[in-house]
CSV table of C-alpha atoms in Angstrom, one decimal:
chain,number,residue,atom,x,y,z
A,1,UNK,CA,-20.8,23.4,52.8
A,2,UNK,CA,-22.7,25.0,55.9
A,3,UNK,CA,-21.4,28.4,56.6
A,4,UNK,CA,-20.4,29.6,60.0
A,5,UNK,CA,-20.6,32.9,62.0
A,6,UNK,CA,-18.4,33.6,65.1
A,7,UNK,CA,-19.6,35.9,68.0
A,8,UNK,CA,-16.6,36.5,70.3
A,9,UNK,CA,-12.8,36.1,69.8
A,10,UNK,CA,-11.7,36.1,72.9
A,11,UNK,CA,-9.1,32.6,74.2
A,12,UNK,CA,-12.1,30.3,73.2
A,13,UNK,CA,-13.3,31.6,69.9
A,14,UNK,CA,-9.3,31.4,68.5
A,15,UNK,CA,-9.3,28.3,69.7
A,16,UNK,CA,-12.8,27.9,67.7
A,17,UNK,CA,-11.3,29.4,64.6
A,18,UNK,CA,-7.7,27.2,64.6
A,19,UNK,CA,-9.9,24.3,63.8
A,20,UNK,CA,-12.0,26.0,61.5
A,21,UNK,CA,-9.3,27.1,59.6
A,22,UNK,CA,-7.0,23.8,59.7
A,23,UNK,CA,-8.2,22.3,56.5
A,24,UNK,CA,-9.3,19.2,58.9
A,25,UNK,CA,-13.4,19.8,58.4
A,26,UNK,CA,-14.2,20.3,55.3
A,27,UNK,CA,-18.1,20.7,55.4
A,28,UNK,CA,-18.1,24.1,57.0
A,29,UNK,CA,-16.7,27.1,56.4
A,30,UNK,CA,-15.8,29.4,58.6
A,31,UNK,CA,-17.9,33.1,57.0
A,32,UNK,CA,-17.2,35.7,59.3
A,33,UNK,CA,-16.2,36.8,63.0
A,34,UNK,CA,-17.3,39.3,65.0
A,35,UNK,CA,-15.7,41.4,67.9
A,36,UNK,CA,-16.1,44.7,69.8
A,37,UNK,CA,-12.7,46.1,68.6
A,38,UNK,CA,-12.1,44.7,65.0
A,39,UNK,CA,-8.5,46.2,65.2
A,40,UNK,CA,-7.3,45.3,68.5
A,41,UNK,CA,-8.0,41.6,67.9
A,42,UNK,CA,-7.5,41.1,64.1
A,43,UNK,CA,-5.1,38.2,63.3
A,44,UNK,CA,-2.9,37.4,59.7
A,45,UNK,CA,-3.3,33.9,60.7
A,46,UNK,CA,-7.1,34.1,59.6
A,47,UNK,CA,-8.1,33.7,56.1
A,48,UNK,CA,-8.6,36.4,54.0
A,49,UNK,CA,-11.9,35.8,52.6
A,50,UNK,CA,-13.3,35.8,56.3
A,51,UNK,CA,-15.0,38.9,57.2
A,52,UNK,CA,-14.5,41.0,59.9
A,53,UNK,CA,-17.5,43.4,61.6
A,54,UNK,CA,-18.0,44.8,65.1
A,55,UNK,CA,-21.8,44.8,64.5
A,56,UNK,CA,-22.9,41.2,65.3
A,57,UNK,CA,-26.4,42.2,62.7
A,58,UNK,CA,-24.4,41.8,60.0
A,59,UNK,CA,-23.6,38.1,61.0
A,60,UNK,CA,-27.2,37.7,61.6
A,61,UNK,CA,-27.9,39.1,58.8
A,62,UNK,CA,-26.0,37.2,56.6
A,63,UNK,CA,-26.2,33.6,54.9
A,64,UNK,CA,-24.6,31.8,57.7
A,65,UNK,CA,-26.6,28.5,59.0
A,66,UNK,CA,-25.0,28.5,62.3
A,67,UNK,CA,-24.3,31.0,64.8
A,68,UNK,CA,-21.5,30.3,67.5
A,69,UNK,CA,-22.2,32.9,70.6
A,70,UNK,CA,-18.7,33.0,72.9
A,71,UNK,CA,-18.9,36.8,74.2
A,72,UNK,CA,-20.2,35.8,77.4
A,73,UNK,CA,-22.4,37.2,80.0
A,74,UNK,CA,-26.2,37.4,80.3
A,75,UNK,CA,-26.5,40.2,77.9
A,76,UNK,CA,-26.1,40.7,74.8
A,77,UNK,CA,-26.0,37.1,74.8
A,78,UNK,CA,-29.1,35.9,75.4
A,79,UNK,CA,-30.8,38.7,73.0
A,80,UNK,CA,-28.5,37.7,70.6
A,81,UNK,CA,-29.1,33.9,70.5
A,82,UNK,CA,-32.8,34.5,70.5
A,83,UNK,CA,-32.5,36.9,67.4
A,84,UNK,CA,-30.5,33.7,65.5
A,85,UNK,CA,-33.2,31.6,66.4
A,86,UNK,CA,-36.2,33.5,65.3
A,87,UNK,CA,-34.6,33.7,62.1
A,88,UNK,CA,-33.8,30.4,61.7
A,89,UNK,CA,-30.5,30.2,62.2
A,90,UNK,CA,-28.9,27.2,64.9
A,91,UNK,CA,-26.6,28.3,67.4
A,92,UNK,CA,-23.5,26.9,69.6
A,93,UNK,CA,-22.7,28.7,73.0
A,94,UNK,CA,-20.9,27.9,76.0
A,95,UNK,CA,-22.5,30.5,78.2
A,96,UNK,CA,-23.6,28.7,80.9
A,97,UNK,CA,-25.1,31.4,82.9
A,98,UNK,CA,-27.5,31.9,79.4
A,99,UNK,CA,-28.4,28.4,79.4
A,100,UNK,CA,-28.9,28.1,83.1
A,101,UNK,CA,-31.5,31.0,83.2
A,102,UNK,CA,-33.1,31.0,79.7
A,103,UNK,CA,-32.4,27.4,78.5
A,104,UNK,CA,-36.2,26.4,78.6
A,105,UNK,CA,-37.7,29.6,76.2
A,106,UNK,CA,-34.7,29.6,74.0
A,107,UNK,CA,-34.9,25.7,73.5
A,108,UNK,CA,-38.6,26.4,72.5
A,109,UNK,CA,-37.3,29.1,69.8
A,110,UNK,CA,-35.5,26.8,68.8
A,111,UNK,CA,-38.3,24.4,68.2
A,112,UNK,CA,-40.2,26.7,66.6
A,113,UNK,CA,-38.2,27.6,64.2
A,114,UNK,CA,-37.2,24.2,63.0
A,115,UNK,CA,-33.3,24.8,63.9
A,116,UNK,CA,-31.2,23.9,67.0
A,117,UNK,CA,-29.7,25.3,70.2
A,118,UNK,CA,-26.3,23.2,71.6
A,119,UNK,CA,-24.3,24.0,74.2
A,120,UNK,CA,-22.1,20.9,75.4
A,121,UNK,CA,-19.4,23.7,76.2
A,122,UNK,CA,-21.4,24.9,78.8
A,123,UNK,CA,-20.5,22.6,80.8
A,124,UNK,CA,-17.1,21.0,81.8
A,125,UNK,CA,-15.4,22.2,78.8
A,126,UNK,CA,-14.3,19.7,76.7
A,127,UNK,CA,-16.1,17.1,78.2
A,128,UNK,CA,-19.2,15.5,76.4
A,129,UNK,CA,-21.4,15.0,79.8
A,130,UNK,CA,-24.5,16.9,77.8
A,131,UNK,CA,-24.8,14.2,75.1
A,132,UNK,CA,-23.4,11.4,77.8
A,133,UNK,CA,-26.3,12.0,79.6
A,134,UNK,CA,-28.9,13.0,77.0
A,135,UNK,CA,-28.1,10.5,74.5
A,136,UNK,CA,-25.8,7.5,75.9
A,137,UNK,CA,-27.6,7.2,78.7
A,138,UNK,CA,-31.1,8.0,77.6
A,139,UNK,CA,-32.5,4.3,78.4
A,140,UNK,CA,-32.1,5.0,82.0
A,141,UNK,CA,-33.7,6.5,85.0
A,142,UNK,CA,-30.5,8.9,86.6
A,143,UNK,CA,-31.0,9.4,90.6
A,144,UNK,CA,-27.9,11.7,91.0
A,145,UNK,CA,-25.3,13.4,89.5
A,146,UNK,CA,-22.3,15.3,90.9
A,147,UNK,CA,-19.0,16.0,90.7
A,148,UNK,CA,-15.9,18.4,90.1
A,149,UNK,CA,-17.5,21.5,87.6
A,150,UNK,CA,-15.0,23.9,88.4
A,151,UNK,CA,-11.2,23.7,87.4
A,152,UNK,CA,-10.0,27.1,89.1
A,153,UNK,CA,-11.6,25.6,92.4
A,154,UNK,CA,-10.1,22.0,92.1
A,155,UNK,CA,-6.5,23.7,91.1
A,156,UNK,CA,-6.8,25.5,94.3
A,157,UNK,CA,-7.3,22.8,97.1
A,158,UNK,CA,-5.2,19.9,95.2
A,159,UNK,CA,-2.1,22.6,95.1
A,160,UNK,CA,-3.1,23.7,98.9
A,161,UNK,CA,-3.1,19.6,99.7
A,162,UNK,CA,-0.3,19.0,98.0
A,163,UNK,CA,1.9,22.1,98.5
A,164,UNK,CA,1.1,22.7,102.1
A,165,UNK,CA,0.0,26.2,101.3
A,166,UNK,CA,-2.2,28.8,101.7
A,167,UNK,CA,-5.5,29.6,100.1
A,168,UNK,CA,-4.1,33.0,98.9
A,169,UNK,CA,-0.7,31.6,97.7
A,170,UNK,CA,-2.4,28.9,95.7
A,171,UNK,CA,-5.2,31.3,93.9
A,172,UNK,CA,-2.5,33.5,93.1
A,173,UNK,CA,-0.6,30.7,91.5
A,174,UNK,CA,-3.6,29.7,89.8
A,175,UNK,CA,-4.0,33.4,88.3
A,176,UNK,CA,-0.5,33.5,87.5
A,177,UNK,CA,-1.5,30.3,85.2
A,178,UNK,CA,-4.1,31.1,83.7
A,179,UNK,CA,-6.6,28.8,86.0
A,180,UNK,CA,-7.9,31.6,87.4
A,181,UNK,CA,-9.3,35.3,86.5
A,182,UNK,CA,-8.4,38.2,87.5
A,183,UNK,CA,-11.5,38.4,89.3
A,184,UNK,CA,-12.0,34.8,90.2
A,185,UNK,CA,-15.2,35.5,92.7
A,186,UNK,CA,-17.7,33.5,90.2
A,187,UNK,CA,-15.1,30.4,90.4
A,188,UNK,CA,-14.8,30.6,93.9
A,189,UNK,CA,-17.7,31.3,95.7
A,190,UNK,CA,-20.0,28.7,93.7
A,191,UNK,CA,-21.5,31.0,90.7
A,192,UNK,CA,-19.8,28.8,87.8
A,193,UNK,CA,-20.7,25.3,89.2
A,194,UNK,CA,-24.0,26.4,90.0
A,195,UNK,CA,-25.4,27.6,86.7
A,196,UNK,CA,-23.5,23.7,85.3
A,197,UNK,CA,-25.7,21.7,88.1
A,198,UNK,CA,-28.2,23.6,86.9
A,199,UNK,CA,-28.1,22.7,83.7
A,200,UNK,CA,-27.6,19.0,84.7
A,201,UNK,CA,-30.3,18.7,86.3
A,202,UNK,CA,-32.7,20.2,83.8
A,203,UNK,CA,-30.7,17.9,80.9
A,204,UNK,CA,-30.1,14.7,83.2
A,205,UNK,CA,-32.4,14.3,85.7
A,206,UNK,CA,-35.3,16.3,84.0
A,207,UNK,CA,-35.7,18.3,86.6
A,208,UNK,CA,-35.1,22.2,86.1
A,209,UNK,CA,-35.1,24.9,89.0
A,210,UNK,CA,-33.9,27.9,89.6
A,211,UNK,CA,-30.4,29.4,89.7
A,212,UNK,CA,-30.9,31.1,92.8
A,213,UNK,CA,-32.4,28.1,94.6
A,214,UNK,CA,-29.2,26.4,94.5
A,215,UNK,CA,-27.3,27.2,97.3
A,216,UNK,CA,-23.5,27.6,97.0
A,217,UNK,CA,-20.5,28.1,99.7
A,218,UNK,CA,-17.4,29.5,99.0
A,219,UNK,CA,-13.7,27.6,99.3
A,220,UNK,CA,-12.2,31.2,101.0
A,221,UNK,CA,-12.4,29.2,104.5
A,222,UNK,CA,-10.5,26.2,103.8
A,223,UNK,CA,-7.1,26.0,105.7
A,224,UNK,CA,-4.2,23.8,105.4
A,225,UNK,CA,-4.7,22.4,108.6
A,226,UNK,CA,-8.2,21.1,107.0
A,227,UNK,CA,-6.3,18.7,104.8
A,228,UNK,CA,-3.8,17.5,107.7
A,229,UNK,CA,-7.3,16.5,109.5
A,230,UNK,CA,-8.9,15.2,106.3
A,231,UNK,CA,-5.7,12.6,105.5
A,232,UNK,CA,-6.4,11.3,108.9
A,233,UNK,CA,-10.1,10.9,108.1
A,234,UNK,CA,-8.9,9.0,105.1
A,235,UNK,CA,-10.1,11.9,102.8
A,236,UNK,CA,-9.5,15.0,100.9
A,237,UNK,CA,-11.2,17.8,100.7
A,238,UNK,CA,-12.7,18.9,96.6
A,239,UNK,CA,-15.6,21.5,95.9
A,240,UNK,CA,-18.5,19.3,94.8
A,241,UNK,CA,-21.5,20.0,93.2
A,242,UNK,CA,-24.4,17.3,93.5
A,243,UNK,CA,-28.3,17.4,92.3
A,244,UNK,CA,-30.1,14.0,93.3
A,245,UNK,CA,-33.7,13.2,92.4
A,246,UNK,CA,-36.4,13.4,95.2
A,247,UNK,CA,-39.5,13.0,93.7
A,248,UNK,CA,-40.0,11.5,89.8
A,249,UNK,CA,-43.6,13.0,89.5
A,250,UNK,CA,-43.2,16.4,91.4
A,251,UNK,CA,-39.6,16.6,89.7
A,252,UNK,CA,-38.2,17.9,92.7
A,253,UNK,CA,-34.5,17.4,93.5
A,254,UNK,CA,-31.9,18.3,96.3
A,255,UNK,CA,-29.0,20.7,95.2
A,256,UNK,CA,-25.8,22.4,96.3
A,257,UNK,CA,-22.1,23.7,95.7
A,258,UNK,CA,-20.3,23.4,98.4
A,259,UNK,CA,-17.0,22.3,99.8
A,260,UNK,CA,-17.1,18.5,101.0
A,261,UNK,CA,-14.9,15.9,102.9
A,262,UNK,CA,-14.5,13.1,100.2
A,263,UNK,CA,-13.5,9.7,100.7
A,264,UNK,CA,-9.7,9.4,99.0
A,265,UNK,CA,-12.1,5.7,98.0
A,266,UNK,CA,-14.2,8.1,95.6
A,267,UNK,CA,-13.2,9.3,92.0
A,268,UNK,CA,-13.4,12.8,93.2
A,269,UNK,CA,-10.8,12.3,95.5
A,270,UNK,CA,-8.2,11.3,92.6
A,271,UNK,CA,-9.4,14.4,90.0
A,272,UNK,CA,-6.2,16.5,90.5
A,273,UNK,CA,-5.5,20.0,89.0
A,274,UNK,CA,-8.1,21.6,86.6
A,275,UNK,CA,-9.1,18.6,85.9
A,276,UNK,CA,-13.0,17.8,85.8
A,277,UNK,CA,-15.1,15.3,86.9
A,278,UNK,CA,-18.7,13.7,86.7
A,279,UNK,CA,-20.5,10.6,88.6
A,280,UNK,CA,-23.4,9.9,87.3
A,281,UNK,CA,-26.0,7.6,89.1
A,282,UNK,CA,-28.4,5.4,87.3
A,283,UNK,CA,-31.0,3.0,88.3
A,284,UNK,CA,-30.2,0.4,85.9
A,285,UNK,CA,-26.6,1.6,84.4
A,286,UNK,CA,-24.8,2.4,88.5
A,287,UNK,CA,-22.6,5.0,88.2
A,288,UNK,CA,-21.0,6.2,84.9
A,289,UNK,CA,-17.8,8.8,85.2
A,290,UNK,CA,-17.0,11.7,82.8
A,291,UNK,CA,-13.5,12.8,83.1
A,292,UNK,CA,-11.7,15.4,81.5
A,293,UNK,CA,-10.1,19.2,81.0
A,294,UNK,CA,-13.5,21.3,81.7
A,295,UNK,CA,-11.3,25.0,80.7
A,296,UNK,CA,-9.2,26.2,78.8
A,297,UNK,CA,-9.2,27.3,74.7
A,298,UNK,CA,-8.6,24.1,73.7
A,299,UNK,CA,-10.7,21.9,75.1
A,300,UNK,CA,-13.6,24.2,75.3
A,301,UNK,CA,-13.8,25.0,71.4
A,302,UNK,CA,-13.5,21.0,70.6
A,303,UNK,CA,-16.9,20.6,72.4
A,304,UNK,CA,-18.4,23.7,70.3
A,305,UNK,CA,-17.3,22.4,66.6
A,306,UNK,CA,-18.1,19.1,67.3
A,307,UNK,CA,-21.7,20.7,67.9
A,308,UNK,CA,-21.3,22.1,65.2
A,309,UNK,CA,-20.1,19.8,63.2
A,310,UNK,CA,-23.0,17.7,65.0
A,311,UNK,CA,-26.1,20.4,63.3
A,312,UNK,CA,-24.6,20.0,59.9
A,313,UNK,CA,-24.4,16.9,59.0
A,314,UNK,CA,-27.7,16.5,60.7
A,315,UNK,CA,-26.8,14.7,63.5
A,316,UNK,CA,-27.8,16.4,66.9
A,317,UNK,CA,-30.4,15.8,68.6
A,318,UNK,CA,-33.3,17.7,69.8
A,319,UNK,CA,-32.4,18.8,73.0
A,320,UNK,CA,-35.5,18.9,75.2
A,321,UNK,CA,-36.2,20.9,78.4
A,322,UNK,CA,-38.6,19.8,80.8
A,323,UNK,CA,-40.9,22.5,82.2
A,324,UNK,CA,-40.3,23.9,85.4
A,325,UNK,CA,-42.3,22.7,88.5
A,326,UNK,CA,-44.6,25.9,89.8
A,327,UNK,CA,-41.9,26.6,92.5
A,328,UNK,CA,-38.7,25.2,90.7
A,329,UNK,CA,-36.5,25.5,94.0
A,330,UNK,CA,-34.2,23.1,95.0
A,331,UNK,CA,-34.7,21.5,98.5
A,332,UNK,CA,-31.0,22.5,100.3
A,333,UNK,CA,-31.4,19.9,102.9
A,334,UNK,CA,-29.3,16.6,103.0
A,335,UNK,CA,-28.7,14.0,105.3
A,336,UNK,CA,-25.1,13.5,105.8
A,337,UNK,CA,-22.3,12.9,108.4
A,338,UNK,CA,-20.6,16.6,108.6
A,339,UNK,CA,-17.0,17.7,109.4
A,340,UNK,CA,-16.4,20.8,112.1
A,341,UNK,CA,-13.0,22.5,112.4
A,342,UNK,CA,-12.9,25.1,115.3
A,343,UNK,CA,-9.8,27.3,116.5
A,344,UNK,CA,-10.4,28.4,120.0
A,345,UNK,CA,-8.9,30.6,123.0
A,346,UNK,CA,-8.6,26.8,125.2
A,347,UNK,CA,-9.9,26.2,128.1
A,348,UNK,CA,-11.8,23.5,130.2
A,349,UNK,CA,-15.0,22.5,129.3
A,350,UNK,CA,-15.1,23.9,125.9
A,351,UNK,CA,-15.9,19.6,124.7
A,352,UNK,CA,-18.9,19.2,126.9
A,353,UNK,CA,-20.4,22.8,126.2
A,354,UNK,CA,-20.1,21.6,122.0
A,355,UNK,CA,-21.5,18.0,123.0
A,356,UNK,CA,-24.4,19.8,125.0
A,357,UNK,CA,-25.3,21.6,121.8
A,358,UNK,CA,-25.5,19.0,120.0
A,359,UNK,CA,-27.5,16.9,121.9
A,360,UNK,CA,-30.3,19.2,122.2
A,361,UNK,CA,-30.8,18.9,118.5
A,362,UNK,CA,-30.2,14.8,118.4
A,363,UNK,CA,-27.2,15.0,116.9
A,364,UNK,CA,-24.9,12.3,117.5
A,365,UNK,CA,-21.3,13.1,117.9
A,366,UNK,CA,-18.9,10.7,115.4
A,367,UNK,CA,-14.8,11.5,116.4
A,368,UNK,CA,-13.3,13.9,117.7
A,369,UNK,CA,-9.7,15.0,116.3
A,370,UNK,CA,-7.2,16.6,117.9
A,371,UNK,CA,-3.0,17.4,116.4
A,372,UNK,CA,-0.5,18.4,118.9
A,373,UNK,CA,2.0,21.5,119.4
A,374,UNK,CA,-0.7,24.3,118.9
A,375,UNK,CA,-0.7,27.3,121.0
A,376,UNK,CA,-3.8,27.5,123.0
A,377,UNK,CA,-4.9,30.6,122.1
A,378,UNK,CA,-5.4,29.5,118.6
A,379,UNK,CA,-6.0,26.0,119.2
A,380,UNK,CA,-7.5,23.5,116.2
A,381,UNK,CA,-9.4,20.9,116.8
A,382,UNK,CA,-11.9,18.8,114.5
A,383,UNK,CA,-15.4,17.1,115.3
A,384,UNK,CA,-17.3,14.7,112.9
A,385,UNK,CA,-20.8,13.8,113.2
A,386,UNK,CA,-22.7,11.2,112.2
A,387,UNK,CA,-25.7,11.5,109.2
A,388,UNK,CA,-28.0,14.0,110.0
A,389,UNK,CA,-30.1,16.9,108.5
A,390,UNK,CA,-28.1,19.8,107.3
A,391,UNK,CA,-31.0,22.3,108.7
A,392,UNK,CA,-29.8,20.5,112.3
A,393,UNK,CA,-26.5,21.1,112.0
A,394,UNK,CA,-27.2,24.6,111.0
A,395,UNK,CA,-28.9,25.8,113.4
A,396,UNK,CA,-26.6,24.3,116.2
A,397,UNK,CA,-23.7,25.7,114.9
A,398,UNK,CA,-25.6,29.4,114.9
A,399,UNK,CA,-25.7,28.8,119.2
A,400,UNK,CA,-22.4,27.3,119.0
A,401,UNK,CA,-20.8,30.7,117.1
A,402,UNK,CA,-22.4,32.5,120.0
A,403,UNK,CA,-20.0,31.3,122.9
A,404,UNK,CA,-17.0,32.9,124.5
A,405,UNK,CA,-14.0,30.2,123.5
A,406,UNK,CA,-13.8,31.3,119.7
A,407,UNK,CA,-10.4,32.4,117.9
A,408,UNK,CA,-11.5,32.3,114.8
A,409,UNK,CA,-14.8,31.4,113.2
A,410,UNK,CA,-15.5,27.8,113.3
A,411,UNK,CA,-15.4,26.2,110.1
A,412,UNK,CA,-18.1,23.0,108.0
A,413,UNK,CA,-18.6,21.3,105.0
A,414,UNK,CA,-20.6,18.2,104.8
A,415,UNK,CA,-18.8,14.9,104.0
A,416,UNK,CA,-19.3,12.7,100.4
A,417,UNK,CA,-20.8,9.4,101.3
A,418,UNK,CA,-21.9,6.6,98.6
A,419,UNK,CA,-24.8,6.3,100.2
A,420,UNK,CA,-28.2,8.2,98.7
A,421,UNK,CA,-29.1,10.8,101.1
């Protein structure tokens, strides 16, 4: 019987210890938990013979073959998985943020010390897109993967689409649920999906970069009136987080978190709730889809014991992490047809001033979309443009945002199209 130690008891980790303790896996055993405050998070529902400590070197220490890490954070996390290691002992984490920085050294720990380092948690919960990619799909050449990697996020804009509310009243709905944390910046503004493209691209596409060459946008700028436009452009509007191949040899990719127009055609489109999702391109296979809860107690602590449960019985695999390109950034540049909400103080002219713009940096103006009854001094109005650089669009926006007609700041996000960019 293979003895386990758990790090953190916090939603996840009593998730982690129901099924431990359920009589339903009998080849491990569930040796001892540790917390910060022993007292405060004690339980009668947890077997007697399991020990308790607030000092996680007396589960490193002790005879336990497998470490599960579920505290969280950078540090002590990542010290404290790399202390298991060295001393032989496998771990199971869903710190993403751990993995996303330090996956490549502590893999080779790993290696070195003939034991293993899983983390399917890490990303999408209780979804098994890790070993999708790294095993079922190992006989293929992937090209792109992206998808839905946050649940907080996707909760927030399908309740704003179908709700007809706010941003605010919708996040606080999400926080009232449990969705969302009290401090719900790393959800919104990109952090969380980042460090899981990350990951996906070092684990699927064999391409690792770095965290910070991702770049992210936050969902605090999306409006109701965006969705009223986006169901007459046949869409709706999801936080999407893509990585595609560029280059096999230089193992360069493209990257981003951002907000996107998608297609109501595409799987994205019909993910609803905290529900997540993952496309995943291959040359040979197409497109394979990952669906599933990616939060939550539940969900989350199925993907850790079945790691687990995976490492003893002997049947993980090595996990492998390429090495990192001298530069490891991820280009931020895509070319794709983009979506432009302004609100401005109307007047004549304001059309032709925006086309001007655009021109000058060959950019090719698609629709333009317009719904009546607004006052004109805060007057919406959408323009879609056909494929083009993102750098282009960029910097005609920053001219645009210099004129006169403005109400409130003008408003992008690129729009999801099947075609490789």
């Amino acid at each position: 019987m293979t003895k386990i130690g758990l790090i953190g008891f916090g939603t996840v980790g009593q998730s982690v210890t129901r099924i431990l303790t359920d009589g339903s896996h009998s080849d491990v055993e569930l040796a001892s938990i540790c917390n910060r405050n022993v007292e405060k998070k004690r339980v009668d529902w947890v077997p007697d013979d399991v020990i308790w400590t607030s000092d996680f070197e007396d589960v490193l220490k002790s005879d336990v073959e497998i470490i599960i890490e579920l505290i969280g954070g950078t540090e002590p996390a990542t010290h404290l998985i790399r202390q298991a290691l060295e001393l032989g002992k496998s771990v199971v984490t869903a710190n993403k943020q751990v993995v996303a920085q330090s996956g490549s050294s502590l893999i080779e720990t790993a290696h070195s010390n003939d034991c293993r380092l899983l983390f399917e948690a890490a990303v999408g919960g209780g979804i098994p897109v890790i070993r999708g990619v790294q095993e079922g799909l190992s006989g293929d050449v992937l090209t792109r993967i992206h998808g839905l990697l946050n649940g907080t996020c996707n909760y927030i804009l399908t309740r704003m689409e179908s709700a007809q509310i706010t941003f605010e009243q919708a996040l606080e709905e999400a926080q009232q649920l449990g969705f969302a944390e009290a401090d719900p910046t790393a959800d919104i503004d990109g952090g969380d999906a980042q460090a899981k493209i990350a990951i996906l691209s070092a684990i699927g596409l064999g391409c690792p970069v770095r965290l910070d060459s991702i770049p992210t946008t936050t969902i605090r700028g999306i409006d109701p009136i965006d969705f009223v436009y986006a169901d007459r452009l046949h869409s709706t509007v999801r936080q999407v987080s893509r990585v595609e191949r560029l280059d096999v040899a230089k193992k360069t990719v493209s990257a981003s978190v951002q907000l996107m127009l998608v297609p109501n055609a595409s799987p994205l489109a019909r993910a609803e709730g905290s529900q997540n999702l993952v496309v995943v391109d291959g040359v040979r296979s197409g497109e394979t889809a990952f669906s599933g809860f990616g939060a939550g107690g539940d969900p989350t602590a199925v993907a850790v014991v079945s790691d687990l449960i995976a490492i003893s019985r002997g049947n993980s695999s090595v996990v492998n992490w390429p090495t990192q390109t001298p530069d490891g950034s991820a280009q931020i540049d895509f070319d794709l047809a983009h979506y432009i909400r302004f609100v401005v103080i109307d007047r004549p002219g304001i059309i032709s001033e925006l086309a001007q713009v655009f021109a000058t940096h060959d950019i090719n103006i698609d629709s333009l979309l317009q719904e009546p009854g607004w006052s004109k001094r805060e007057l919406p109005f959408v323009i879609t443009l056909e494929r083009c650089n993102t750098s282009a669009v960029r910097n005609a926006l920053s001219e645009i945002r210099r004129f006169d007609f403005h109400a409130r700041d003008l408003f992008w996000m690129p729009i999801l199209t099947r075609e490789k960019t």
